[in-house]
Coordinates of C-alpha atoms and ligand atoms in Angstrom, one line a residue:
M11 CA 43.9 55.0 -52.9
N12 CA 40.6 55.7 -54.6
A13 CA 37.8 53.1 -55.0
A14 CA 38.8 52.2 -58.6
E15 CA 42.4 51.6 -57.5
V16 CA 41.3 49.4 -54.5
H17 CA 39.5 47.1 -57.0
T18 CA 42.5 46.8 -59.3
A19 CA 45.3 46.8 -56.7
K20 CA 47.4 43.7 -56.9
G21 CA 48.6 41.7 -53.9
P22 CA 49.9 38.3 -52.8
I23 CA 47.7 35.2 -52.3
G24 CA 47.2 34.7 -48.6
V25 CA 47.7 31.3 -47.0
F26 CA 46.6 30.9 -43.4
D27 CA 47.1 28.1 -40.9
S28 CA 47.1 27.9 -37.1
G29 CA 50.8 27.0 -37.3
Y30 CA 53.2 25.2 -39.6
G31 CA 50.8 22.7 -41.1
G32 CA 49.7 25.0 -43.9
L33 CA 53.2 25.0 -45.2
T34 CA 52.5 21.5 -46.6
I35 CA 49.8 23.2 -48.8
L36 CA 51.8 26.3 -49.6
E37 CA 54.7 24.1 -50.8
Q38 CA 52.5 22.2 -53.3
V39 CA 50.7 25.4 -54.5
R40 CA 53.9 27.3 -55.1
R41 CA 55.5 24.4 -56.9
R42 CA 52.7 24.5 -59.6
L43 CA 51.5 28.1 -59.4
C44 CA 55.0 29.6 -58.9
R45 CA 54.4 32.8 -60.8
Y46 CA 52.2 34.3 -58.0
D47 CA 53.3 36.1 -54.8
Y48 CA 52.3 34.5 -51.5
L49 CA 51.9 35.7 -48.0
Y50 CA 51.8 32.9 -45.3
L51 CA 50.4 33.6 -41.9
G52 CA 50.9 31.1 -39.0
D53 CA 49.1 31.9 -35.8
N54 CA 51.7 29.8 -33.9
A55 CA 51.4 31.7 -30.7
R56 CA 47.8 30.4 -30.4
A57 CA 48.1 27.0 -32.0
P58 CA 46.9 24.4 -31.8
Y59 CA 43.3 25.3 -32.8
G60 CA 42.1 21.7 -33.0
T61 CA 41.0 21.5 -29.4
R62 CA 39.5 25.1 -29.2
S63 CA 35.8 26.0 -29.3
F64 CA 33.9 27.0 -32.5
E65 CA 33.7 30.7 -31.3
I66 CA 37.4 31.0 -30.6
V67 CA 38.5 29.3 -33.9
Y68 CA 36.1 31.6 -35.8
E69 CA 37.4 34.8 -34.0
F70 CA 41.1 33.9 -34.4
T71 CA 40.6 32.9 -38.1
K72 CA 38.7 36.1 -38.8
Q73 CA 41.5 38.2 -37.3
A74 CA 44.0 36.4 -39.5
V75 CA 42.0 36.7 -42.7
F76 CA 41.4 40.4 -42.2
R77 CA 45.1 41.0 -41.4
L78 CA 45.9 39.3 -44.8
F79 CA 43.4 41.5 -46.5
D80 CA 45.1 44.6 -44.9
E81 CA 48.4 43.3 -46.3
G82 CA 46.9 43.5 -49.8
C83 CA 45.6 39.9 -50.4
S84 CA 42.4 39.7 -52.4
L85 CA 42.3 35.9 -52.1
V86 CA 43.0 33.9 -48.9
I87 CA 43.3 30.1 -48.6
L88 CA 42.5 28.7 -45.2
A89 CA 45.2 26.0 -45.3
C90 CA 43.8 24.6 -42.1
N91 CA 41.0 22.1 -41.8
T92 CA 40.0 23.2 -38.4
A93 CA 39.6 26.8 -39.5
S94 CA 37.9 25.6 -42.7
A95 CA 35.5 23.5 -40.6
K96 CA 34.7 26.1 -38.0
A97 CA 35.1 29.5 -39.6
L98 CA 34.9 29.4 -43.4
R99 CA 31.2 29.4 -43.8
S100 CA 30.6 32.3 -41.3
I101 CA 33.3 34.4 -42.9
Q102 CA 32.0 33.7 -46.4
Q103 CA 28.3 34.2 -45.5
N104 CA 28.4 36.9 -42.8
D105 CA 31.7 38.8 -42.9
L106 CA 32.7 39.2 -46.5
P107 CA 29.4 40.5 -47.8
R108 CA 29.4 43.2 -45.1
L109 CA 33.1 44.1 -44.7
A110 CA 35.0 43.0 -47.7
P111 CA 32.7 42.2 -50.7
D112 CA 35.5 42.2 -53.2
K113 CA 37.7 39.6 -51.3
R114 CA 37.5 35.8 -51.4
V115 CA 38.3 33.1 -48.9
L116 CA 38.6 29.4 -49.8
G117 CA 39.0 26.4 -47.6
V118 CA 40.5 22.9 -48.0
I119 CA 37.6 20.5 -47.1
R120 CA 35.5 20.8 -50.3
P121 CA 38.5 20.3 -52.7
T122 CA 39.4 17.2 -50.7
V123 CA 35.9 15.8 -50.7
E124 CA 35.4 16.4 -54.4
S125 CA 38.2 14.0 -55.2
L126 CA 36.9 11.1 -53.2
S127 CA 34.7 9.5 -55.9
E128 CA 37.7 8.8 -58.0
L129 CA 39.7 7.3 -55.2
S130 CA 37.3 5.1 -53.2
H131 CA 35.9 1.8 -54.5
T132 CA 34.0 0.7 -51.4
G133 CA 32.7 4.2 -50.5
H134 CA 34.0 3.6 -46.9
I135 CA 36.1 6.6 -46.0
G136 CA 38.2 7.2 -42.9
I137 CA 38.9 10.8 -41.8
L138 CA 41.9 11.5 -39.6
A139 CA 41.7 15.0 -38.2
T140 CA 41.8 17.2 -35.1
P141 CA 39.1 16.8 -32.5
G142 CA 37.6 20.2 -33.6
T143 CA 37.3 19.1 -37.3
I144 CA 35.8 15.7 -36.3
Q145 CA 33.3 17.3 -33.8
S146 CA 32.2 19.8 -36.5
Q147 CA 31.2 16.8 -38.7
S148 CA 32.2 19.0 -41.7
Y149 CA 33.7 16.1 -43.7
E150 CA 30.8 13.8 -43.0
L151 CA 28.2 16.5 -44.0
E152 CA 30.1 17.5 -47.1
I153 CA 30.7 13.8 -48.2
K154 CA 27.1 12.8 -47.6
K155 CA 25.9 15.8 -49.6
M156 CA 28.0 14.8 -52.5
Y157 CA 27.9 11.0 -52.2
P158 CA 24.8 10.0 -50.1
R159 CA 25.8 6.3 -50.2
F160 CA 29.3 6.7 -48.7
E161 CA 30.0 5.8 -45.1
V162 CA 32.3 8.1 -43.2
Y163 CA 34.4 7.1 -40.1
G164 CA 36.0 10.0 -38.3
Q165 CA 39.0 9.6 -36.0
A166 CA 40.2 12.4 -33.9
C167 CA 44.0 12.5 -33.4
P168 CA 44.6 15.1 -30.7
M169 CA 48.3 14.3 -30.2
W170 CA 49.5 14.6 -33.8
V171 CA 49.5 18.4 -34.1
P172 CA 51.5 18.9 -30.9
L173 CA 54.0 16.2 -32.0
V174 CA 54.5 18.0 -35.3
E175 CA 54.6 21.5 -33.8
N176 CA 57.2 20.3 -31.3
N177 CA 59.4 18.8 -33.9
E178 CA 58.7 15.2 -32.6
A179 CA 57.2 13.8 -35.8
Q180 CA 60.2 11.4 -36.2
G181 CA 60.4 10.4 -32.6
P182 CA 59.1 7.3 -30.8
G183 CA 56.2 9.2 -29.2
A184 CA 54.9 9.7 -32.8
D185 CA 55.2 6.0 -33.5
Y186 CA 53.0 5.3 -30.4
F187 CA 50.3 7.8 -31.2
V188 CA 50.2 7.0 -34.9
E189 CA 49.7 3.3 -34.2
K190 CA 47.1 4.1 -31.6
Y191 CA 44.8 6.3 -33.7
I192 CA 45.1 4.2 -36.9
A193 CA 44.2 1.1 -34.9
E194 CA 41.2 3.0 -33.5
L195 CA 40.1 4.0 -37.0
L196 CA 40.5 0.6 -38.5
A197 CA 38.5 -1.0 -35.7
K198 CA 35.5 1.1 -36.9
S199 CA 35.2 -0.8 -40.2
D200 CA 37.1 -3.3 -42.2
K201 CA 35.8 -1.8 -45.5
I202 CA 37.7 1.4 -45.3
D203 CA 39.7 1.7 -48.5
T204 CA 40.5 5.5 -48.5
V205 CA 41.9 7.5 -45.6
V206 CA 41.9 11.3 -45.7
L207 CA 44.6 13.2 -43.9
G208 CA 42.2 15.9 -42.8
C209 CA 44.8 18.1 -41.1
T210 CA 47.5 20.0 -42.9
H211 CA 50.1 19.0 -40.3
Y212 CA 49.6 15.2 -40.9
P213 CA 51.8 14.9 -44.1
L214 CA 54.7 15.3 -41.7
L215 CA 53.7 11.9 -40.3
L216 CA 53.0 10.3 -43.6
D217 CA 55.6 7.5 -43.5
K218 CA 54.5 6.4 -40.1
I219 CA 50.8 6.6 -41.1
R220 CA 51.3 4.5 -44.3
A221 CA 53.3 1.9 -42.3
C222 CA 50.3 1.3 -40.0
L223 CA 47.7 1.1 -42.8
P224 CA 47.1 -2.0 -45.0
P225 CA 48.8 -1.4 -48.4
S226 CA 45.4 -1.6 -50.1
V227 CA 44.2 1.6 -48.4
S228 CA 44.8 4.9 -50.3
V229 CA 45.9 7.9 -48.4
V230 CA 44.5 11.2 -49.6
L231 CA 46.9 14.2 -49.3
Q232 CA 45.4 17.6 -49.6
G233 CA 48.3 19.6 -51.1
P234 CA 47.9 18.5 -54.8
L235 CA 44.1 18.5 -54.6
V236 CA 44.0 22.1 -53.2
T237 CA 46.4 23.1 -55.9
D238 CA 44.2 21.6 -58.7
K239 CA 41.2 23.5 -57.3
L240 CA 43.0 26.7 -56.9
E241 CA 44.4 26.6 -60.4
D242 CA 40.9 25.9 -61.7
Y243 CA 39.4 28.7 -59.5
L244 CA 41.9 31.3 -60.8
H245 CA 41.1 30.2 -64.3
R246 CA 37.4 30.7 -63.8
H247 CA 37.6 33.9 -61.8
S248 CA 39.7 36.3 -63.8
E249 CA 38.5 39.2 -61.7
I250 CA 40.3 37.7 -58.7
E251 CA 43.3 36.3 -60.7
R252 CA 43.9 39.8 -62.1
R253 CA 44.4 41.1 -58.5
C254 CA 47.0 38.4 -57.6
S255 CA 50.5 39.8 -58.1
Q256 CA 53.0 37.8 -60.1
G257 CA 56.5 38.2 -58.7
G258 CA 57.2 34.6 -57.6
S259 CA 57.9 35.8 -54.0
C260 CA 56.8 34.4 -50.6
R261 CA 56.7 36.2 -47.2
Y262 CA 56.0 34.6 -43.9
L263 CA 54.2 36.2 -40.9
T264 CA 53.9 34.5 -37.5
T265 CA 52.4 35.5 -34.1
E266 CA 55.2 33.6 -32.4
S267 CA 58.9 34.2 -32.3
P268 CA 60.1 34.8 -35.9
Q269 CA 63.4 33.0 -35.2
K270 CA 61.5 29.9 -34.0
F271 CA 59.2 30.0 -37.0
S272 CA 62.1 30.5 -39.4
E273 CA 64.0 27.5 -38.1
A274 CA 61.0 25.2 -38.1
A275 CA 59.7 26.4 -41.5
T276 CA 63.2 26.0 -43.0
L277 CA 63.0 22.3 -42.0
F278 CA 59.4 21.9 -43.3
L279 CA 60.2 23.5 -46.7
N280 CA 63.8 22.6 -47.0
E281 CA 64.7 26.1 -48.1
P282 CA 65.7 29.2 -46.1
V283 CA 62.8 31.1 -44.5
V284 CA 62.9 34.5 -42.8
A285 CA 59.7 35.3 -40.9
E286 CA 58.3 38.5 -39.6
H287 CA 56.5 38.9 -36.3
I288 CA 52.9 40.2 -36.1
V289 CA 50.3 40.6 -33.4
L290 CA 46.7 39.6 -34.0
G291 CA 43.6 40.6 -32.0
Ligands
LIG313 N1 46.7 22.3 -39.7 C1 45.5 22.5 -38.9 C2 44.4 21.7 -39.6 O1 44.5 21.4 -40.8 C3 45.9 22.1 -37.5 C4 45.0 22.5 -36.5 C5 45.5 22.8 -35.1 O2 46.1 23.9 -34.9 O3 45.1 22.0 -34.3 O4 43.4 21.3 -39.0

């Protein structure tokens, strides 16, 4: 392929997560922007990312993003808060300009934060997320930048991703750990009126989470917000939009057993999924 062809070649929109969680974003995005092709990559063999160091999450995420570029994606969504918190900025600022200046990578934290002014009356926001996302303070920094008077209360929920990844989201263990972390969050302030599910796995626990929160508290789900922002992005960046192929298809790549991924993803999405195995790193 010559240089001109590289710049006009079309490919799917890449969607990356450490595991299955990003499927909650993919489902919403595909529902609205169904004309595009998508390529999902779950690094299930190395999930969860939420308890891993900054360096490791950055390295793993970079490998996944460049694999999606190799597969023809010009645009990759990090449908993972942990990767968005720990790797997005470095990839955008250091790696893309040097190694892939015509490619784009977007995260899920900023689109979520941008919506908060419409949702919160008190300006007291609870963030439920992985330990890695909470430690990175990405939500707090982003919220304070946009809304300096808001107060942010982070709550790490280390057991929630393992419960979802192990298909225990409906079990009694999930009840215990949802009650525990929500109680710990609410103990931090009685003014919290908006709670962000800052991990793409957490919508699988939504019923239990809502049941533990006072009815007056709004729960922010990222899928629709990311879809809004992606639609807007594609509208404003025709040079990228032109390179997104439009066949309505979706392929799935996983670093774990493809059978295992296919079975779990079929449950997540309520439609048949056939995954392909890849090796990263
Ligand atoms: N879905 C990822 C997120 O949004 C889960 C992270 C993990 O693998 O722990 O943060």
